[in-house]
XYZ file of C-alpha atoms in Angstrom:
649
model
C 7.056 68.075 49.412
C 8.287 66.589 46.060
C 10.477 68.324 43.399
C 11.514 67.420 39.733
C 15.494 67.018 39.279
C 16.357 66.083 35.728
C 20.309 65.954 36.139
C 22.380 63.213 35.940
C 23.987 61.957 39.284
C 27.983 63.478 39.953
C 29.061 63.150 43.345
C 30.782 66.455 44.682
C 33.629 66.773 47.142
C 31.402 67.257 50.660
C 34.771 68.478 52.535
C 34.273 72.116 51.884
C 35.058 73.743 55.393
C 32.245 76.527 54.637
C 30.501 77.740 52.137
C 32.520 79.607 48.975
C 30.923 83.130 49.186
C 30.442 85.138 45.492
C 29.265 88.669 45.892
C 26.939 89.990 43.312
C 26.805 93.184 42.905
C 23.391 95.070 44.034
C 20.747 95.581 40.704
C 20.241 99.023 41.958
C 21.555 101.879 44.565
C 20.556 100.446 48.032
C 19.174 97.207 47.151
C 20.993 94.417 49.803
C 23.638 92.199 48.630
C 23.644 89.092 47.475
C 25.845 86.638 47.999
C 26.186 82.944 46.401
C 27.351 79.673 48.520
C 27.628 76.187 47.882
C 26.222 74.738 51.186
C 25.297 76.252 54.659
C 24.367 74.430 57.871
C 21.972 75.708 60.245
C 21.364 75.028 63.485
C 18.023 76.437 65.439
C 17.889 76.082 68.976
C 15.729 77.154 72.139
C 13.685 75.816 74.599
C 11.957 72.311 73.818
C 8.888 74.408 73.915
C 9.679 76.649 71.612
C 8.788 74.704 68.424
C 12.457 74.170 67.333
C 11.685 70.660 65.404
C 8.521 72.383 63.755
C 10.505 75.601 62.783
C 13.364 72.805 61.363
C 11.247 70.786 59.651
C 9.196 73.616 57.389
C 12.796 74.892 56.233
C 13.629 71.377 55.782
C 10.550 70.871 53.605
C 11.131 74.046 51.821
C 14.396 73.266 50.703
C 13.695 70.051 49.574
C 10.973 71.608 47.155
C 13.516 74.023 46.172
C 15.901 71.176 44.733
C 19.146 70.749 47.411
C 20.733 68.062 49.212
C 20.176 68.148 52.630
C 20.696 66.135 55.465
C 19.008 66.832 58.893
C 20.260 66.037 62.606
C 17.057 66.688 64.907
C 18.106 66.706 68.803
C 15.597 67.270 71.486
C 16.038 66.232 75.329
C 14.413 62.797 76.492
C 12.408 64.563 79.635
C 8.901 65.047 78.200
C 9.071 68.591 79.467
C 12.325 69.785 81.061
C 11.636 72.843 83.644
C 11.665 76.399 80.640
C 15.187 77.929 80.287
C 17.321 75.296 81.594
C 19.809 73.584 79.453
C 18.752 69.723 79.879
C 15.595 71.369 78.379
C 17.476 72.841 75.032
C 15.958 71.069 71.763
C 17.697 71.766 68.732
C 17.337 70.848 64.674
C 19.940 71.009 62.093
C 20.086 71.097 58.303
C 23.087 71.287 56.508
C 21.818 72.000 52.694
C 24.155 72.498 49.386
C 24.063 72.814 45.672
C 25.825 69.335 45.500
C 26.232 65.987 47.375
C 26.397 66.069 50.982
C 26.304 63.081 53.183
C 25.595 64.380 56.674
C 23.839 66.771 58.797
C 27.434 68.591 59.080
C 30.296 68.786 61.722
C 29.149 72.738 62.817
C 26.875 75.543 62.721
C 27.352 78.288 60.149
C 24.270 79.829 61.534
C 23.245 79.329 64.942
C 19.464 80.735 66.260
C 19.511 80.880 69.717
C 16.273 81.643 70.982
C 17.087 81.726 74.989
C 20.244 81.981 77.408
C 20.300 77.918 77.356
C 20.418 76.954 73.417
C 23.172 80.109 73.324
C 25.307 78.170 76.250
C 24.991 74.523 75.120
C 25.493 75.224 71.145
C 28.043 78.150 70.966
C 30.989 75.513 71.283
C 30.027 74.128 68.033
C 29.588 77.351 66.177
C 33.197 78.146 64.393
C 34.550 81.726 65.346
C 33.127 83.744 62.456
C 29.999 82.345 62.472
C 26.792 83.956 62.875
C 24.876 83.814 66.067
C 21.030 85.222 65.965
C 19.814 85.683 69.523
C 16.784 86.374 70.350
C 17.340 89.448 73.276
C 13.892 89.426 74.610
C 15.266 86.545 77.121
C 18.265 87.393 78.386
C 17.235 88.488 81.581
C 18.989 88.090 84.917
C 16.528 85.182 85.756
C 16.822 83.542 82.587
C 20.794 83.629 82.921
C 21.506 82.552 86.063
C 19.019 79.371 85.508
C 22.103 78.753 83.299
C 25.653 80.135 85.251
C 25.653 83.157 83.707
C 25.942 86.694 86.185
C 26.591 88.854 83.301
C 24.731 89.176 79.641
C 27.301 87.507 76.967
C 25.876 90.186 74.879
C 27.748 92.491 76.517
C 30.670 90.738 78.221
C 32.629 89.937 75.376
C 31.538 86.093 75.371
C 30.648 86.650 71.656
C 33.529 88.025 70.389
C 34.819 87.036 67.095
C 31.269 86.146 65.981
C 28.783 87.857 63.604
C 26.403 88.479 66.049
C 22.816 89.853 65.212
C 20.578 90.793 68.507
C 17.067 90.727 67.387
C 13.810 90.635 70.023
C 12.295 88.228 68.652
C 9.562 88.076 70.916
C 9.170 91.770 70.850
C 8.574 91.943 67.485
C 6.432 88.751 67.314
C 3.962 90.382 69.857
C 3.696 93.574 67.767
C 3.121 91.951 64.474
C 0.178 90.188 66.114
C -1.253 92.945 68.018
C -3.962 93.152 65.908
C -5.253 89.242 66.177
C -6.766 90.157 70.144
C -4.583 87.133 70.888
C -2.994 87.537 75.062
C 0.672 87.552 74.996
C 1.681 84.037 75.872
C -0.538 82.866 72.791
C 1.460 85.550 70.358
C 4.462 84.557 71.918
C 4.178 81.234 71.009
C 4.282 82.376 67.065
C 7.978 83.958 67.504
C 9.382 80.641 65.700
C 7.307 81.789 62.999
C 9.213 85.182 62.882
C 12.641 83.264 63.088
C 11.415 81.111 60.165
C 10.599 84.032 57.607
C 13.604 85.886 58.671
C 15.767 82.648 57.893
C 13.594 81.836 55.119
C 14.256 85.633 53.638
C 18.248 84.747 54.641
C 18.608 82.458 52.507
C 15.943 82.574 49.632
C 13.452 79.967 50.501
C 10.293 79.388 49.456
C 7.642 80.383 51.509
C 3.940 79.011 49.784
C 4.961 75.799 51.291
C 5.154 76.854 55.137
C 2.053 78.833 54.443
C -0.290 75.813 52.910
C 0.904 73.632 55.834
C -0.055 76.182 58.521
C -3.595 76.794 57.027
C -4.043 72.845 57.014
C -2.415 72.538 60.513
C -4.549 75.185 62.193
C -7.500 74.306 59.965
C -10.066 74.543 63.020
C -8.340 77.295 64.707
C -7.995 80.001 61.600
C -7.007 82.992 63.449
C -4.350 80.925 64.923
C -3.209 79.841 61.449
C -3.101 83.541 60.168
C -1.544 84.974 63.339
C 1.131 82.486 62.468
C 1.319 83.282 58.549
C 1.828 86.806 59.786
C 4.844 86.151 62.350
C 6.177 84.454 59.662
C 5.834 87.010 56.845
C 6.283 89.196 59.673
C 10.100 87.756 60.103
C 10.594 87.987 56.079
C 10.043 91.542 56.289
C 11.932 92.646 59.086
C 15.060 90.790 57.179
C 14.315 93.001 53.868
C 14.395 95.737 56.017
C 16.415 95.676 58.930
C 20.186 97.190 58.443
C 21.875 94.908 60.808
C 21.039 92.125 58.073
C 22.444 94.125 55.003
C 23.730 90.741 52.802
C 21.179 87.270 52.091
C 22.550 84.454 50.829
C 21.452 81.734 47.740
C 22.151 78.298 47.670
C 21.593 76.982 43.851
C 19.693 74.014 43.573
C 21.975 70.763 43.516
C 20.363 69.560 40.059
C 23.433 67.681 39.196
C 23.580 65.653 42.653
C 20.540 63.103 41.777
C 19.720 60.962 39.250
C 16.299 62.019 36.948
C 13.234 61.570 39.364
C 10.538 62.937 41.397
C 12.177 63.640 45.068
C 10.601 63.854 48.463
C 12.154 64.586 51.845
C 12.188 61.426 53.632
C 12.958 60.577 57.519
C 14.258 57.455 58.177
C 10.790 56.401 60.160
C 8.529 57.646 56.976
C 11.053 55.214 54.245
C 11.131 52.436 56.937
C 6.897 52.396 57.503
C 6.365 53.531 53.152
C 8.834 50.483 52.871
C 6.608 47.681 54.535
C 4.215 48.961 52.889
C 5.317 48.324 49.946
C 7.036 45.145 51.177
C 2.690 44.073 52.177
C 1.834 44.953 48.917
C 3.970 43.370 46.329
C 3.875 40.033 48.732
C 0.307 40.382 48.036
C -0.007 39.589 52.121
C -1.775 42.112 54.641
C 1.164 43.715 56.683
C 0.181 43.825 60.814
C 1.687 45.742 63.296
C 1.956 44.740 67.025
C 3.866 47.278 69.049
C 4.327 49.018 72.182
C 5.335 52.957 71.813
C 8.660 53.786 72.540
C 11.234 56.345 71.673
C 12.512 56.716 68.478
C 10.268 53.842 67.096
C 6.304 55.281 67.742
C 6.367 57.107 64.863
C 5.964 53.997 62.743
C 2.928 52.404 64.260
C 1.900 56.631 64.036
C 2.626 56.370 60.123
C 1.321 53.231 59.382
C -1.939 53.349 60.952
C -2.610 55.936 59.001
C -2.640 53.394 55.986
C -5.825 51.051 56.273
C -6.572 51.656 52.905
C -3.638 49.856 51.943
C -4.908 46.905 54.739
C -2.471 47.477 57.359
C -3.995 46.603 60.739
C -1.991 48.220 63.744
C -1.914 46.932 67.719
C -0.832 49.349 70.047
C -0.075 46.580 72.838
C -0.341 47.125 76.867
C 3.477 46.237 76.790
C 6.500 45.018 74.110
C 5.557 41.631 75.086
C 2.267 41.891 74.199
C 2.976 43.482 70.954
C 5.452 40.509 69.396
C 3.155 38.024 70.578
C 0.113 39.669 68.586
C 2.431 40.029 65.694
C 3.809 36.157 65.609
C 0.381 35.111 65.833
C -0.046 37.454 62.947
C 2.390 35.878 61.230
C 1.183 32.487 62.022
C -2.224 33.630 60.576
C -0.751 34.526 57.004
C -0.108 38.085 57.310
C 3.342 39.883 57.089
C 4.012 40.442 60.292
C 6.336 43.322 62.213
C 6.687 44.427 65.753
C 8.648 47.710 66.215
C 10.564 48.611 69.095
C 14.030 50.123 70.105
C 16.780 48.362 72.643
C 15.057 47.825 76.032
C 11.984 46.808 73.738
C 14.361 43.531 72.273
C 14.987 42.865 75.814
C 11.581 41.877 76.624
C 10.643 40.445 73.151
C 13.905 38.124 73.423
C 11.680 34.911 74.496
C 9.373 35.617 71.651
C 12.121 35.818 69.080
C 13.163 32.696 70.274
C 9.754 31.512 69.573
C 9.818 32.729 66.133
C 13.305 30.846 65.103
C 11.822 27.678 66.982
C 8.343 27.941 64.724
C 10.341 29.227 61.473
C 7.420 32.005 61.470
C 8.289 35.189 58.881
C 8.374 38.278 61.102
C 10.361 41.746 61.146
C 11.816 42.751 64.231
C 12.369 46.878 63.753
C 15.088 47.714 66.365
C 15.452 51.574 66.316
C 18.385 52.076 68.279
C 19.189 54.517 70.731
C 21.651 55.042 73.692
C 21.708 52.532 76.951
C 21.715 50.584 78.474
C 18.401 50.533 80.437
C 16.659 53.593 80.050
C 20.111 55.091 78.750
C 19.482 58.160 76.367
C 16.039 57.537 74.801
C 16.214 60.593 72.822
C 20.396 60.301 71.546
C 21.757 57.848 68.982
C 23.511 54.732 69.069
C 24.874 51.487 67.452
C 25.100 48.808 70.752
C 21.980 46.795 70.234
C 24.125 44.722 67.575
C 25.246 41.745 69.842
C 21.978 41.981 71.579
C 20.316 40.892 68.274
C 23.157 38.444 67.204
C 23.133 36.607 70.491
C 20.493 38.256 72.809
C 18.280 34.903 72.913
C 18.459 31.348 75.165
C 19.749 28.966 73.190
C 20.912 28.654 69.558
C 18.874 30.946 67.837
C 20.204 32.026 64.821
C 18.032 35.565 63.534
C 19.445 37.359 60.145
C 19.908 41.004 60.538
C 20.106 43.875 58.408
C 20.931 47.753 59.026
C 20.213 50.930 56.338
C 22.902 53.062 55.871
C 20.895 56.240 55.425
C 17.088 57.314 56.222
C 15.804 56.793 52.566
C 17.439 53.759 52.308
C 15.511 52.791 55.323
C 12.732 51.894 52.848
C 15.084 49.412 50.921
C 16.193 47.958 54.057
C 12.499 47.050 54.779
C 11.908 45.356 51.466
C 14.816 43.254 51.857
C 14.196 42.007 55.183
C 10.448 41.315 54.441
C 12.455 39.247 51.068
C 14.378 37.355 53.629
C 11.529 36.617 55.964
C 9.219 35.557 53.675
C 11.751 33.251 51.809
C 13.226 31.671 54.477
C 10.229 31.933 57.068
C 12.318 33.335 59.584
C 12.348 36.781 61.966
C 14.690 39.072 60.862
C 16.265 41.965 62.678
C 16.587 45.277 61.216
C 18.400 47.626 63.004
C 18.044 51.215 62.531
C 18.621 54.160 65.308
C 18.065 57.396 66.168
C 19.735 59.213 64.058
C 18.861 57.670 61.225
C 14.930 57.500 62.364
C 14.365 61.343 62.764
C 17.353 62.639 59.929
C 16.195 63.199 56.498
C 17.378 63.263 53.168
C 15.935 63.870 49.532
C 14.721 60.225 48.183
C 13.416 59.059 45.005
C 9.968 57.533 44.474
C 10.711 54.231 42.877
C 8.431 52.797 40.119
C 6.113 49.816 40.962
C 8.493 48.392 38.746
C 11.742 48.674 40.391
C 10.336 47.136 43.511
C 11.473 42.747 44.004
C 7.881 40.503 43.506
C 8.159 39.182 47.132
C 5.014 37.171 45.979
C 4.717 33.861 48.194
C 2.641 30.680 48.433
C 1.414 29.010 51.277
C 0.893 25.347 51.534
C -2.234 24.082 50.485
C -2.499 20.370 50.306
C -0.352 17.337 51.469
C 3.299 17.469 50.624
C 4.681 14.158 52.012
C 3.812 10.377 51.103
C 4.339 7.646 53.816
C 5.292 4.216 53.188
C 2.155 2.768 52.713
C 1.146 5.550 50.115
C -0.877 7.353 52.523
C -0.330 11.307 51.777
C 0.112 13.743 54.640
C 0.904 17.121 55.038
C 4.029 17.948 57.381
C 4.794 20.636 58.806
C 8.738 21.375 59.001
C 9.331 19.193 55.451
C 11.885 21.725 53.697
C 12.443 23.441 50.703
C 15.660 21.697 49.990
C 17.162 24.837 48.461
C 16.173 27.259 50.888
C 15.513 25.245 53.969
C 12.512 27.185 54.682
C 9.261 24.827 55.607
C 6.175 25.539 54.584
C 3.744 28.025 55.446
C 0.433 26.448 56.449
C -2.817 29.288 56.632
C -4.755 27.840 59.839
C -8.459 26.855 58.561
C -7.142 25.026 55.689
C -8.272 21.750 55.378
C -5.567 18.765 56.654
C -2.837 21.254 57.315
C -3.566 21.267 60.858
C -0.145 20.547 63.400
C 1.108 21.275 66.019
C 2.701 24.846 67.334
C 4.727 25.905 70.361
C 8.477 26.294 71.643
C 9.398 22.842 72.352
C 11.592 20.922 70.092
C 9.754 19.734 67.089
C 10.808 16.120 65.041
C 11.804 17.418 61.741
C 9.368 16.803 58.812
C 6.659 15.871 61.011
C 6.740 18.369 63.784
C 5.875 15.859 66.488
C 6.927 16.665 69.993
C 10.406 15.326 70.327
C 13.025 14.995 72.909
C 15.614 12.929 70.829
C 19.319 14.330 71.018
C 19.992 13.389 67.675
C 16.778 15.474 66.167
C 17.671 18.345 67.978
C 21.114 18.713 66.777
C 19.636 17.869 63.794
C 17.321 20.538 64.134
C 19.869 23.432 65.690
C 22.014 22.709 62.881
C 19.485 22.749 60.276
C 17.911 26.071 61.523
C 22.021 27.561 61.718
C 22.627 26.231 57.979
C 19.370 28.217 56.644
C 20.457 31.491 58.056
C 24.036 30.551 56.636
C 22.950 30.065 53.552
C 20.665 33.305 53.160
C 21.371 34.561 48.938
C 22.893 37.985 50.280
C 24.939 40.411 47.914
C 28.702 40.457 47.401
C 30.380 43.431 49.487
C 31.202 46.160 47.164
C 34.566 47.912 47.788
C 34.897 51.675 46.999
C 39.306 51.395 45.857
C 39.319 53.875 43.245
C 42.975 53.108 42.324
C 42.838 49.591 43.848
C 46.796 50.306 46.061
C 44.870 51.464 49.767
C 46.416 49.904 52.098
C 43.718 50.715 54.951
C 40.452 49.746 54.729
C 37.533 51.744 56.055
C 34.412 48.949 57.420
C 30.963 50.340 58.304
C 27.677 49.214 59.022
C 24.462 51.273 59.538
C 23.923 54.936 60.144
C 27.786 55.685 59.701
C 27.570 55.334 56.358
C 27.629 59.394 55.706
C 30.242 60.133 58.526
C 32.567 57.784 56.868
C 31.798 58.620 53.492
C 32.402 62.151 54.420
C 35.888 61.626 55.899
C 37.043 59.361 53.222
C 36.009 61.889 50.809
C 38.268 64.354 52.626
C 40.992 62.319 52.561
C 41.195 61.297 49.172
C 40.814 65.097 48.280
C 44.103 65.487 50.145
C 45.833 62.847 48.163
C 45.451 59.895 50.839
C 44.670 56.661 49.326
C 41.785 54.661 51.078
C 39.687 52.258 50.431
C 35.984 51.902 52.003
C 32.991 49.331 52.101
C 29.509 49.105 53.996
C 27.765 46.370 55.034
C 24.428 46.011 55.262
C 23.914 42.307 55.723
C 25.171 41.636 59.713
C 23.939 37.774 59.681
C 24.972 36.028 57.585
C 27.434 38.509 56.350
C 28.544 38.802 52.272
C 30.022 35.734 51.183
C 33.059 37.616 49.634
C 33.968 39.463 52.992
C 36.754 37.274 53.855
C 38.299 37.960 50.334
C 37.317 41.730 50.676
C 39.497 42.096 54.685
C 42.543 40.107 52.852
C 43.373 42.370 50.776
C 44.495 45.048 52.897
C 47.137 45.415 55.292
C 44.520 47.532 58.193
C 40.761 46.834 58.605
C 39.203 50.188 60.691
C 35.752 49.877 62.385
C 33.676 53.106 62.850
C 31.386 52.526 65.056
C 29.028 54.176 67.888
C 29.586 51.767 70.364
C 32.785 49.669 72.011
C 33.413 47.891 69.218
C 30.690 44.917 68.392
C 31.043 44.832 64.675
C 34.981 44.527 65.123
C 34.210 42.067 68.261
C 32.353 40.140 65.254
C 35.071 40.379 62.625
C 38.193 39.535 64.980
C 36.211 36.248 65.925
C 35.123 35.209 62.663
C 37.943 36.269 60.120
C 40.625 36.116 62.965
C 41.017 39.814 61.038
C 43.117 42.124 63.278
C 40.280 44.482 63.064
C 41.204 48.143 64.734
C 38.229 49.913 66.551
C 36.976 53.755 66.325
C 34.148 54.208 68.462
C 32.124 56.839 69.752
C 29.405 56.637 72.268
C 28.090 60.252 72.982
C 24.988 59.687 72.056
C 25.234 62.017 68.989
C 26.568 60.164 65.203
C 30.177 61.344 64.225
C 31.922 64.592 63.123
C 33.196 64.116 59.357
C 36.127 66.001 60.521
C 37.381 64.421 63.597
C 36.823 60.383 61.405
C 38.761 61.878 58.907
C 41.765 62.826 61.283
C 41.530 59.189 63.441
C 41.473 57.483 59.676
C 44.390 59.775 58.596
C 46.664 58.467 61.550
C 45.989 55.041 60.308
C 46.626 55.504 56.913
C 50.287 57.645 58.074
C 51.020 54.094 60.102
C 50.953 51.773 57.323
């Protein structure tokens, strides 16, 4: 879904603790009211079978088309299907949208849409008191309830006290809108998200041709199901223009001023990340391969990009992770831009491989989605501890860059720039994404052709070394002397043959060789190329330059902290912030940037790696925030952690 916004960019104060509510008075006697907010977050919840991340993601996709900011938090359980009612079965999506710049998927629910006993239970701590809270009645029975602790309905016990609580039977009403489809009642039943959306869609003035179009092309060989479901959902519009226990509906102007002039798409972090390589294949002018093993949250990469032959992108969906970086090295050897996509216990088993790669300076993207461990951990929930693992998770010295996005459209950006590095430097680079990033969204811009870096390379095509007696040979590992990278020889081509594998290689010729003063040589030379990667300066956001506490991020906390700094500085509290996105080797300027100020804070959802990283090499008496919940962090609890640091100094 793509919209026009022809605004220029102003960046809005996201700390708004609800939305600002401005009645308008009704056009006529007994028409509802109408009332005007700024941003809303919504939360939809119910049984992992109850198409929560469907029913999220067409609101999602209507709002984007209608012009807001959003930002989406999808959370589902990791079981592939948890036993009905019970709350490690709850899935749950939401969407925080506004009429100006947000940053994140927001810190609680104004609207919650329960759907069963167990998404009322394990959300209604998050909703604020004064929220609203739409249940779905039809399934609070006794057997329903006690599946979760409850003895008593907390319709009726005074559990919900102090919110705006609408009962509506969902189901009920579902069943009867369909009656006339001859459809039995598990397979009407299954349409009450349907009846949830249009009611939420009527809420809150969202388009509805959208939702329609997709269900017509979703259900395009089962018709009557797509009309049974077009009619739950008009079916839930109506019954919220009707219904008195819904007497006010809400708008949410578009946020035309929030972007700069474009053509906008809702983006996940997977979608950028897979549209990003390829773009990356195509302006390298090299076929982009993909050699992966599925695993949560990465498969729906190799899903998206096998969809794209057209654009010659071969995909390999290995019999393991091993399998699947091998394929892709030898991919790489072959002359293609190579990737292998995986998330945390995925590195583990690649880690040999990897080491491979450094050892026969190969260009190849590692994609680390990652997501909580260790082991199994949380496959499903979000997480930032894979960053040591790709620092330092190989045998030997084996130095890797790595890179992290800071938010799901930039994702794609992230993608060019380690296919730049790669490519340049013929070496594997890490990207690390994660969860959260990987199934949010956001509104992105479709870049021009033009904007995008010419990541054009040559490969080697004739000898590039003359011996003593004049004799001219090609080898293998002779360097680019200002990028260190050696060159990349297409197998097939004439007198470019030589030798590959993981022991030690002589430098220049790539012989076999066991000499200790080669392979310093060679660990040293291999260290200095990653150390001298051309990487961007760290830009520091000081708008009056006298903070005296420095904010440090990396990755998907970008929004979180953006969010709480915001909320400071709104309160008069001076702070300074800055993100990095290169991890190895990191800006050149950082040193300068963590002198300046008295305290260095690290956000970060883990124990502390990236300060573990900045204590070492700065000697910088970094001070650690972390988080490891398996969910990214509330705007409003940062902002109170960053406030006690800024009291203290």
């Amino acid at each position: 879904m793509t919209s026009q916004v022809s605004s220029p960019a102003e960046h809005a104060d996201e700390a708004l603790v609800g939305g600002q509510r401005k009645p308008d008075a009704p056009d006529e006697a007994g028409a509802k009211e109408v009332r005007r907010l700024d941003r809303v977050i919504i939360r939809f919840a119910g049984d992992s079978g109850d198409g929560m991340q469907l029913t999220g993601d067409r609101f999602t996709s209507e709002t984007a088309s209608f012009g807001n900011d959003l930002s989406t938090l999808p959370n589902f359980p990791a079981e592939i299907r948890a036993p009905a009612g019970t709350l490690p079965g709850v899935s749950s999506f939401q969407l925080h949208f506004a009429d100006h710049d947000i940053l994140t998927p927001g810190d609680a629910p104004d609207v919650l849409v329960a759907m069963n006993p167990a998404a009322l239970k394990a959300n209604l701590a998050d909703v604020p008191r004064g929220g609203e809270i739409i249940v779905n009645t039809d399934e609070f029975a006794k057997r329903a309830m006690a599946k979760v602790g409850w003895t008593a309905s907390p319709l009726e016990d005074g559990t919900l006290e102090g919110y705006r609580v609408h009962p509506v039977p969902l189901t009920t009403l579902t069943i009867e809108a369909l009656k006339d489809f001859g459809l039995s009642r598990k397979e009407a039943e299954r349409s009450k998200n349907m009846f949830a959306l249009g009611l939420l869609s009527w809420m809150y003035h969202r388009p509805t041709e959208g939702t329609e179009s997709f269900l017509r092309r979703k259900f395009a060989k089962r018709p009557q199901i797509a009309e049974a479901n077009i009619t739950a959902f008009r079916a839930g519009w109506n019954f919220g223009e009707t219904t008195e226990d819904f007497a006010v509906s809400y708008e949410v102007a578009p946020a035309a001023a929030a972007f700069p002039t474009g053509t906008y798409r809702n983006m996940s972090g997977n979608l950028a990340l897979s549209l990003g390589l390829v773009a990356a294949s195509v302006r390298a002018g090299l076929p982009l391969y993909l050699g992966s093993y599925p695993i949560t949250p990465a498969s729906d990469i190799l899903h998206e990009l096998s969809k794209h032959k057209n654009f010659g992108v071969r995909t390999f969906q290995a019999e393991d992770e091993i399998a699947g970086i091998g394929a892709a090295l030898g991919a790489a050897f072959g002359g293609a831009l190579a990737v292998t996509t995986t998330s945390g216990p995925g590195v583990a088993l690649k880690s040999e491989t990897i080491g491979l790669a450094v050892s026969l300076e190969l260009p190849l993207i590692i994609v680390d989605i990652q997501r909580g461990g260790p082991s199994t951990g949380l496959p499903t929930k979000t997480e930032q501890a894979d960053l040591l693992q790709a620092m330092y998770g190989r045998n030997g010295e084996a130095p890797v860059p790595v890179i992290a996005p800071q938010t799901p459209g930039d994702c794609f950006d992230a993608a060019l720039e380690a296919a730049r590095i790669a490519l340049t430097y013929r070496t594997p680079v890490f990207l690390l994404s994660d969860g959260y990033l990987a199934n949010g969204s956001e509104p992105w811009r479709i870049p021009e052709t033009q904007e995008l870096p010419d990541l054009r390379t040559e490969f080697a095509t004739g000898p590039n070394h003359t011996m003593p007696d004049g004799v001219e040979v090609f080898w293998p590992y002779k360097r680019d002397p200002h990028t260190l990278a050696r060159p990349w020889a297409v197998p097939g081509t004439p007198g470019l043959e030589h030798r590959i594998g993981g022991i030690e290689k002589q430098d220049g010729t790539g012989n076999i060789s066991y000499d200790p003063a080669n392979h310093e040589h060679m660990v040293r030379t291999r260290q200095a190329k990653i150390d001298q990667l051309t990487v961007p300066d760290l830009t520091v956001d000081d708008p009056d330059g006298t903070a005296k506490v420095l904010v440090l991020g990396w990755g998907s906390t970008y929004g979180p902290i953006t969010a709480a700094v915001r909320r400071l500085r709104r309160d008069g509290t001076s702070i300074a912030q800055a993100h990095l996105r290169h991890l190895n080797p990191f800006p050149p300027n950082l040193a300068t940037v963590l002198e300046r100020y008295e305290r260095v804070v690290i956000p970060e959802m883990n124990l502390g790696q990236l300060a573990t990283l900045i204590r070492a090499r700065y000697l910088t008496p970094a001070h650690s925030h972390t988080q490891v919940n398996g969910m990214p962090f509330k705007a409003a609890q940062l902002a109170a952690a960053l406030k006690e640091h800024t009291d203290d100094c």
